[in-house]
XYZ file of C-alpha atoms in Angstrom:
469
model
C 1.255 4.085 16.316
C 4.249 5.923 16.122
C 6.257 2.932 17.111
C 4.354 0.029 14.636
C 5.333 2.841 11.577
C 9.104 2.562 13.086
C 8.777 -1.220 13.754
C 10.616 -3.539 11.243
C 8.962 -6.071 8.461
C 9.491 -8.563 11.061
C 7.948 -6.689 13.846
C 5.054 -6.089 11.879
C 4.680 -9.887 11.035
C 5.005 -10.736 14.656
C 2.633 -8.452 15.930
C -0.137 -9.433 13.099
C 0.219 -12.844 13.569
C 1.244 -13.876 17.590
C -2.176 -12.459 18.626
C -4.077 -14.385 15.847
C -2.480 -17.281 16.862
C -3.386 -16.792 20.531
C -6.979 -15.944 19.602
C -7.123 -19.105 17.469
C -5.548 -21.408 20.629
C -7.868 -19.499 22.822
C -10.881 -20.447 20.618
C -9.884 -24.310 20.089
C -9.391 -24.486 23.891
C -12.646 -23.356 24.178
C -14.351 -25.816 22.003
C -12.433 -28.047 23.478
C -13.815 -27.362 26.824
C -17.434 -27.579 25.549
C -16.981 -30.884 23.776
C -15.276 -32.197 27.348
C -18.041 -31.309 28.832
C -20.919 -32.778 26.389
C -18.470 -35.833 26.335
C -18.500 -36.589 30.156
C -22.533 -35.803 30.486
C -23.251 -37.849 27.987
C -21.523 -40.618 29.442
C -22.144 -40.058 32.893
C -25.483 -39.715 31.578
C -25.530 -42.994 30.087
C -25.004 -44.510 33.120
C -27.678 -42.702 35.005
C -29.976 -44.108 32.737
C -28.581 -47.675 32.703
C -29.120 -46.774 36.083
C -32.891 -46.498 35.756
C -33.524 -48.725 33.609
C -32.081 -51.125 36.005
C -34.621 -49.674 38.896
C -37.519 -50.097 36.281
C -36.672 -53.357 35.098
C -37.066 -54.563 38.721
C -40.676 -52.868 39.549
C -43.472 -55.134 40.093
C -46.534 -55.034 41.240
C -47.439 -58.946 40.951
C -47.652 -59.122 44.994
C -51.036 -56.832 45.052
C -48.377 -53.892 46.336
C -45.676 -52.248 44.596
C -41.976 -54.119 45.220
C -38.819 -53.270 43.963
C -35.685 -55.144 43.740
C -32.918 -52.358 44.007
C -29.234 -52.742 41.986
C -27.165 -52.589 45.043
C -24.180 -53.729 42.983
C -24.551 -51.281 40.413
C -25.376 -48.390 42.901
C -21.767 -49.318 44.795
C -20.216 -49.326 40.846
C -21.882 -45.677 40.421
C -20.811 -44.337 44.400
C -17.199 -45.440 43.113
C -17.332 -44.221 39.503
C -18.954 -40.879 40.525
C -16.743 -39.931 43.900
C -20.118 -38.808 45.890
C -23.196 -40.843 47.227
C -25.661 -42.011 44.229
C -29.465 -41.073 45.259
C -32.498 -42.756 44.246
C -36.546 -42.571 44.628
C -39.355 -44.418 43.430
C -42.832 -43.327 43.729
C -46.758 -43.752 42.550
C -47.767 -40.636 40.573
C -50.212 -40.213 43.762
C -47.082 -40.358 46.643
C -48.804 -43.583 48.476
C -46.001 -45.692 47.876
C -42.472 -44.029 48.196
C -38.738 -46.254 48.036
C -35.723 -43.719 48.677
C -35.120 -40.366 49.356
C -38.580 -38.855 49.368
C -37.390 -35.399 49.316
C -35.446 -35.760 45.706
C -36.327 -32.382 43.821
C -38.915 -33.150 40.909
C -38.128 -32.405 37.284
C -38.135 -28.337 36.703
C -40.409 -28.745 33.954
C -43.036 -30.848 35.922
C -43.449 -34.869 35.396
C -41.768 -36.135 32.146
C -43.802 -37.749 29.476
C -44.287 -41.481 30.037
C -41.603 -43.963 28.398
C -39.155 -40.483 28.333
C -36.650 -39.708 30.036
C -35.648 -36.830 31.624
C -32.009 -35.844 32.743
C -31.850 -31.874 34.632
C -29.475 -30.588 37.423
C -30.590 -29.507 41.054
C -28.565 -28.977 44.492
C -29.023 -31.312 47.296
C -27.823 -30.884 50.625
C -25.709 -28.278 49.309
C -23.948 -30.310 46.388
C -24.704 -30.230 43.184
C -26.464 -33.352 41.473
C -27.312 -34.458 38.090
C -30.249 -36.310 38.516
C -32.704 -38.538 35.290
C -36.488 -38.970 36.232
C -38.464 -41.940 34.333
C -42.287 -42.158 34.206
C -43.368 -45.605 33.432
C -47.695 -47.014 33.699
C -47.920 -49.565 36.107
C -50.269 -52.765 35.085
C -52.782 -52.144 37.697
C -52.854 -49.639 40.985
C -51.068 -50.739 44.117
C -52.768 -52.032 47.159
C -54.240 -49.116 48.734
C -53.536 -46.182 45.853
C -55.083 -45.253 42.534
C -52.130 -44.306 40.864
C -51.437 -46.013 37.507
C -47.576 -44.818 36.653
C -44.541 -44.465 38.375
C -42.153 -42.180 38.987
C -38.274 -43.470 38.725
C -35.423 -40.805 39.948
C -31.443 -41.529 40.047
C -29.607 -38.799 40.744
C -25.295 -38.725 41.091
C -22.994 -36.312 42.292
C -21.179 -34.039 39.371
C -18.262 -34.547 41.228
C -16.512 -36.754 39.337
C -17.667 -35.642 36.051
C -16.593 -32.563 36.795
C -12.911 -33.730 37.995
C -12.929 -35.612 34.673
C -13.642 -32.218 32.847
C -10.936 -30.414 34.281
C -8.629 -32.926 33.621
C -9.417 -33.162 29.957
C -9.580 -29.946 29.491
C -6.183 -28.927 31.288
C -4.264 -31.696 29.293
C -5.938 -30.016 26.196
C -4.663 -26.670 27.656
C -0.786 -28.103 27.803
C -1.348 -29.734 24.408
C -2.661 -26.101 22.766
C 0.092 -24.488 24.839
C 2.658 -26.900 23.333
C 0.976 -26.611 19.557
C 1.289 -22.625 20.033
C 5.004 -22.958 20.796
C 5.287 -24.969 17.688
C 3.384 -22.763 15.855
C 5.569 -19.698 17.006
C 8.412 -21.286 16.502
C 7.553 -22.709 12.824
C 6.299 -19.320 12.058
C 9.621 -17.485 12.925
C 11.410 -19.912 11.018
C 8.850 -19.261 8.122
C 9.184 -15.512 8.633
C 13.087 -15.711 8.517
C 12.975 -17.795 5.315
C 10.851 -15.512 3.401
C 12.632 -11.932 4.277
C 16.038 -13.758 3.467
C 16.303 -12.621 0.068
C 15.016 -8.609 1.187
C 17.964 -9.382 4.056
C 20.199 -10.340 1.015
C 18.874 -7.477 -1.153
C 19.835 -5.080 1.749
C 23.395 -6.615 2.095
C 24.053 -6.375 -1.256
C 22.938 -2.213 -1.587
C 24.902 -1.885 1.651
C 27.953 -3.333 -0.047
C 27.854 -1.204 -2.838
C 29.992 1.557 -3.800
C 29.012 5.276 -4.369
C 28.973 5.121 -7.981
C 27.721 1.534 -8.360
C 24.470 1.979 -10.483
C 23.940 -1.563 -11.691
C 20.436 -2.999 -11.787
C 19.701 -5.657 -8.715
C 19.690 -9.175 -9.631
C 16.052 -10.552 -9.956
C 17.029 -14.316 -9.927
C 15.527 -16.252 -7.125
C 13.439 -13.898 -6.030
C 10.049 -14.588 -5.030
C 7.368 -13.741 -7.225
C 6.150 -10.948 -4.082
C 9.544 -9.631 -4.163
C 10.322 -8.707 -7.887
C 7.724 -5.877 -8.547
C 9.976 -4.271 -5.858
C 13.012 -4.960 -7.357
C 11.788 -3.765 -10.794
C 10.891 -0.569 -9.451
C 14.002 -0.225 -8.290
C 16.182 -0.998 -10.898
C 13.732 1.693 -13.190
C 14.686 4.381 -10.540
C 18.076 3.288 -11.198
C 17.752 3.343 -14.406
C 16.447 6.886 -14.225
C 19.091 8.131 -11.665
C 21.835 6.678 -14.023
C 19.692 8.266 -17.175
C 19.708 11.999 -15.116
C 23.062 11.422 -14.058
C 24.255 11.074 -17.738
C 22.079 13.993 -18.689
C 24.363 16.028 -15.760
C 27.567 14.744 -16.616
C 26.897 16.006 -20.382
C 25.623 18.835 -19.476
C 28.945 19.732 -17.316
C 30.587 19.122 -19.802
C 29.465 20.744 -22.322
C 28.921 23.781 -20.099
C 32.534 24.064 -19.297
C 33.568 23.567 -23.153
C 31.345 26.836 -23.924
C 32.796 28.788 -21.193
C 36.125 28.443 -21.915
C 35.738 29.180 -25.354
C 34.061 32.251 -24.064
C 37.140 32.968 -21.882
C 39.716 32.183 -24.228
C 38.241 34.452 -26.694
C 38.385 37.260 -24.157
C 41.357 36.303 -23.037
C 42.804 36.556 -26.694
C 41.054 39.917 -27.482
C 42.362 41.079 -24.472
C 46.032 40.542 -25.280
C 45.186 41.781 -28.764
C 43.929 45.411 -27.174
C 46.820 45.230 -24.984
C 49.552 45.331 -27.623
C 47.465 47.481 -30.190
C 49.478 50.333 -31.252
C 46.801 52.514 -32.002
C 43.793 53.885 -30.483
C 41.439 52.551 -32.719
C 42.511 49.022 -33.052
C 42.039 49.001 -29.352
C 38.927 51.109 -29.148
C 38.076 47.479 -31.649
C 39.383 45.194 -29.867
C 37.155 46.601 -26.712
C 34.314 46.645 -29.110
C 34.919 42.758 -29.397
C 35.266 42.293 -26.221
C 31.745 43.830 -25.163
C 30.580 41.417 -27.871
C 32.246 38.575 -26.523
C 31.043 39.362 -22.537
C 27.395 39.367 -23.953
C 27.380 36.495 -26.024
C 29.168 34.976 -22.319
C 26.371 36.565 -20.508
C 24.257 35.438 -22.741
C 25.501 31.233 -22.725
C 25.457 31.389 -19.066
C 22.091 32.708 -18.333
C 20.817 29.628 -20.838
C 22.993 27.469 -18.987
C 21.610 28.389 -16.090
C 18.043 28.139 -17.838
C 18.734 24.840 -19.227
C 19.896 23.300 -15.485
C 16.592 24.236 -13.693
C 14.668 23.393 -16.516
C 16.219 19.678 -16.223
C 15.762 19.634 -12.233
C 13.353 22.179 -10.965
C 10.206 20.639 -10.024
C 7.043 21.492 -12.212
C 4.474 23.748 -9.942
C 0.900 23.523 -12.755
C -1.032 26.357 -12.045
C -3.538 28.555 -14.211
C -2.169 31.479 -15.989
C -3.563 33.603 -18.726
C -1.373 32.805 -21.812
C -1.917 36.255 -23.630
C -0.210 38.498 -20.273
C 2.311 35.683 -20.959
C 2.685 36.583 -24.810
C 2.893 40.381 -23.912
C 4.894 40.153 -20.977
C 7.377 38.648 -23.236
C 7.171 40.769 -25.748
C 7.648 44.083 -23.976
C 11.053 42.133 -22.318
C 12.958 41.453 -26.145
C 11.266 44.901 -27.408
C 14.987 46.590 -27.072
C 16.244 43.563 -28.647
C 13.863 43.558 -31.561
C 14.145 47.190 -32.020
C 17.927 47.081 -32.178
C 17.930 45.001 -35.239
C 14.755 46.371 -36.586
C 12.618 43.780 -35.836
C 8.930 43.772 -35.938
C 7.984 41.877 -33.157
C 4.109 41.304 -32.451
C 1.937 38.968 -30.454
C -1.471 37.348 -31.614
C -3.587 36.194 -28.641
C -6.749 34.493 -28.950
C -10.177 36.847 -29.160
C -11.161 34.935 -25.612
C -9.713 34.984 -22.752
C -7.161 31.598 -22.637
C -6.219 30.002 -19.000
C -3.543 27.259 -19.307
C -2.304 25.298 -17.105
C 1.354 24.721 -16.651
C 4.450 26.348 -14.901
C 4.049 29.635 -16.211
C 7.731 30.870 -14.764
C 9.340 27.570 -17.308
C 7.025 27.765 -20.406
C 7.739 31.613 -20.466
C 11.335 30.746 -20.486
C 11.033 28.561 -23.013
C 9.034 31.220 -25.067
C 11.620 33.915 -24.501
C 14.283 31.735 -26.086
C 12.209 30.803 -28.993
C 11.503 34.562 -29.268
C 14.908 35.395 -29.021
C 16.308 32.720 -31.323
C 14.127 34.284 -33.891
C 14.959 37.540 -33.676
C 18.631 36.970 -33.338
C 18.656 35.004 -36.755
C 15.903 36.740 -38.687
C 17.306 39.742 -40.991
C 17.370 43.183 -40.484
C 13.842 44.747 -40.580
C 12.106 41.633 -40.473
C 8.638 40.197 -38.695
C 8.492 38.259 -35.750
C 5.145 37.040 -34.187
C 4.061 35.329 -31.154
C 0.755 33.471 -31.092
C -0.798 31.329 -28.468
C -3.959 28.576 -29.108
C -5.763 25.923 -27.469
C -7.211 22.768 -28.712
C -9.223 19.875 -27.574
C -6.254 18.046 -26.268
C -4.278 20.854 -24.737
C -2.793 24.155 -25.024
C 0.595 25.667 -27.602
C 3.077 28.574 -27.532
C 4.423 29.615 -31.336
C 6.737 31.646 -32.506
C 7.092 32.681 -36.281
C 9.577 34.347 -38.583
C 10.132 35.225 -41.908
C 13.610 34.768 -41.968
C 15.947 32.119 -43.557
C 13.783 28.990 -42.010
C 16.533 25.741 -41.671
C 16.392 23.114 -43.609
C 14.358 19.304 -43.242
C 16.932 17.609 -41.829
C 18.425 20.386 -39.264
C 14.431 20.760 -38.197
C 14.251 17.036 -37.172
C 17.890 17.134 -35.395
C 17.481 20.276 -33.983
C 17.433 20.228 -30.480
C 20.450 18.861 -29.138
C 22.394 21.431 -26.871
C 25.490 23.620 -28.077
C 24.524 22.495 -32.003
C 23.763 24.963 -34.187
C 21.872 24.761 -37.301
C 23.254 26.715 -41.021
C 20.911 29.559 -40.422
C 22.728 30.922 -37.839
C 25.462 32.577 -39.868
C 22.568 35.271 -40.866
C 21.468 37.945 -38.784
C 22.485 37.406 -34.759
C 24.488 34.940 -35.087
C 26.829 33.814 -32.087
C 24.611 31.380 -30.921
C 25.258 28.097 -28.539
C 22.456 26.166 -29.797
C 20.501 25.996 -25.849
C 17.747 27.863 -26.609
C 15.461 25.348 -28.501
C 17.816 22.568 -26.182
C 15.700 24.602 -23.661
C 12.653 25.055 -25.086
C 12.570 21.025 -26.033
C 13.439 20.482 -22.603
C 11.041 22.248 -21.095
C 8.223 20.665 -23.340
C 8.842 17.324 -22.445
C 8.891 18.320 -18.474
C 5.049 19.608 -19.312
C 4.794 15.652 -20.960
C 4.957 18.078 -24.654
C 6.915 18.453 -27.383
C 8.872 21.218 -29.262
C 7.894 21.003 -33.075
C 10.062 23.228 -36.129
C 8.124 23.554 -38.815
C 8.495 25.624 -42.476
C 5.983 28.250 -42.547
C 3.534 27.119 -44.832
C 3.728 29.148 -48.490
C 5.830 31.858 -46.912
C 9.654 31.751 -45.951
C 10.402 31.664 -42.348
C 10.402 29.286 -39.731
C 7.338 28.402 -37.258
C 8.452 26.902 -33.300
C 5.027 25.662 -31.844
C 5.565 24.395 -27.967
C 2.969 21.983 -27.159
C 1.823 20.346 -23.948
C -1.363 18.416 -22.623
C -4.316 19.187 -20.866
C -3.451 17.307 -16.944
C -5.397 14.121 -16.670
C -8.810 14.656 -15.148
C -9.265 13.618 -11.335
């Protein structure tokens, strides 16, 4: 089994169809055979009862006796025709009168029916003879017996018959033999026609450079053959897609960084040639502020790769431990800035289903987009809820909110909406990148919306229940 999972398209196709076609040669020789057989009886048969017929035709019993006139002609025609000596016996249903070979065997299923004849196979002397026995009523008894029918028996030796069989049937067996050649040969050059264009396919991926993404040509294919190539070219299409996505993503990443590390390395120069104390205990200052907004950029950067790559792992998970598990993580944050940061679990007990490690990643950078642009002394709330169709993380604020349009466009990485000049500020614009990200991994989406009646901003993650099995 090992080997037929290893074995080629071709392979395969040879080893399905050589032993059909065997079977099916085998089976045709077969009936062959049989019809050779029911051929030659029939007309060997044929002439057995000519044969009789003959014998019958001659049978009188006009002389007060019984007198036959025996066919020597046609009995030398049958000794030549059937390569063996031809037997013969006529006899009174009583035995009185007996012509022949008197010790014939009789019909296996006793005397045939009168006017019927009836053909059956016995040995004699050791050779096996097909033999036809005819009952016919005689006009009146013989002199000297009461018997009213007669008994007519021809028997020949299968010899021949048989020689003729296995003739027939061994020209049928070159024939087949020949016709399976054909048929092997036809098929291979059937087989090689049809995997040309997967051969052609092959060369043309093998020919290919690295970076050579194009889609494969789908002209001239057969119709078999382009579901295959479709798929392909929409994995391409989705290599090339993720690809993109990295190539962005690098590059963006290493525009933030050095921004980061030209600020430092400005501040840095600045502390250096500060000629007093405090403008350099300031310029360190900034510089602490500059590391952690780094820190900061690369641990989303970070967050934002594996939540592009990493596979999704769905699993139940209570979503109020997640709510509080993040909350007691940003407490310092929130109570740096005065922040009033709560959660608001369902009554019930809520299990989700999802990759608890990414949609609490995505929740933390919600949470702490929120608290780094709400003001001073403001509320912060995290609330989790389930619906008919699936389950949602939110986070809410009463700070500045963001306007219509930035709430539709927001999203993007490294773009920041107007709202971040308040409070935090410093931002890179990944954490809703993140968050949006992460959504659409679950088959979600990230909505912003204006808290109703109130000032603030509301970030509800959604994502489906998985499909029942």
């Amino acid at each position: 089994m090992s080997w037929l999972r290893r074995a080629s398209l071709w392979q395969r196709l040879a080893l399905l169809l050589l032993p059909l076609l065997a079977l099916v040669t085998c089976v045709e020789l077969w009936m062959t055979r049989h019809d050779a057989i029911g051929s030659a009886n029939a007309a060997y048969d044929r002439s057995l009862l000519g044969a009789v017929r003959s014998i019958d035709a001659n049978i009188s019993t006009a002389s007060g006796g019984l007198s036959v006139e025996l066919p020597y002609r046609l009995f030398e025609f049958f000794e030549l025709t059937a390569s063996g000596q031809v037997f013969f016996r006529v006899a009174t249903s009583d035995g009185l009168v007996e012509l022949g070979s008197a010790d014939l065997p009789a019909p296996p299923q006793g005397p045939p029916a009168a006017g019927t004849p009836v053909f059956y196979d016995a040995p004699y002397f050791g050779e096996p003879v097909r033999f036809v026995a005819f009952r016919r009523d005689l006009d009146r008894a013989p002199a000297g017996s009461t018997a009213r029918s007669v008994l007519v028996q021809v028997g020949e030796s299968t010899r021949s018959r048989q020689e003729f069989t296995r003739r027939f049937v061994r020209r049928a067996a070159l024939r087949d033999a020949l016709v399976l050649v054909l048929l092997v040969c036809g098929t291979a050059a059937a087989l090689a026609a049809a995997l040309r264009p997967l051969q052609r396919i092959a060369r043309e991926v093998a020919g290919r450079s690295p970076d050579d993404l194009a889609p494969l040509a789908e002209a001239g294919l057969p119709a078999d053959v382009r579901p295959l190539v479709a798929a392909v070219n929409q994995q391409v299409a989705r290599t090339q897609a993720l690809v993109a996505q990295q190539r962005r993503f690098l590059d963006d990443a290493s525009h933030q960084l050095r921004t980061h590390l030209t600020t430092l390395q400005m501040q840095a120069d600045y502390a250096r040639r500060a000629p007093a104390e405090a403008d350099v205990r300031t310029a360190l200052a900034a510089l602490a502020t500059e590391i952690g907004r780094a820190t900061r950029s690369t641990q989303q950067l970070l967050a934002l790769g594996r939540s592009d790559t990493v596979a999704i792992e769905p699993a139940p998970f209570d979503m109020a431990e997640l709510l509080r598990e993040v909350a007691v993580g940003l407490l310092p944050q929130a109570r740096a800035r005065r922040i009033d940061l709560g959660i608001q679990a369902p009554a019930a007990p809520t299990a989700a289903v999802g990759d608890r490690g990414l949609l609490g990643e995505a929740l933390v950078n919600l949470a702490a987009n929120a608290i780094a642009y709400t003001h001073e002394a403001g509320t912060v709330t995290l609330l989790a809820a389930e619906d008919t169709e699936g389950w949602s993380l939110q986070v809410e604020d009463n700070g500045p909110g963001m306007p219509a349009d930035e709430r539709v466009a927001e999203g993007p990485r490294f773009r920041r909406g107007t709202r971040s000049g308040g409070g935090g500020g410093g931002g890179s614009g990944l954490g809703l990148a993140i968050a949006r990200a992460i959504a659409e991994r679950h088959r979600g989406a990230l909505r912003l919306d204006a808290r109703p009646q109130r000032p603030g901003l509301q970030a509800t993650l959604w994502w489906p229940r998985p499909p029942a099995v």
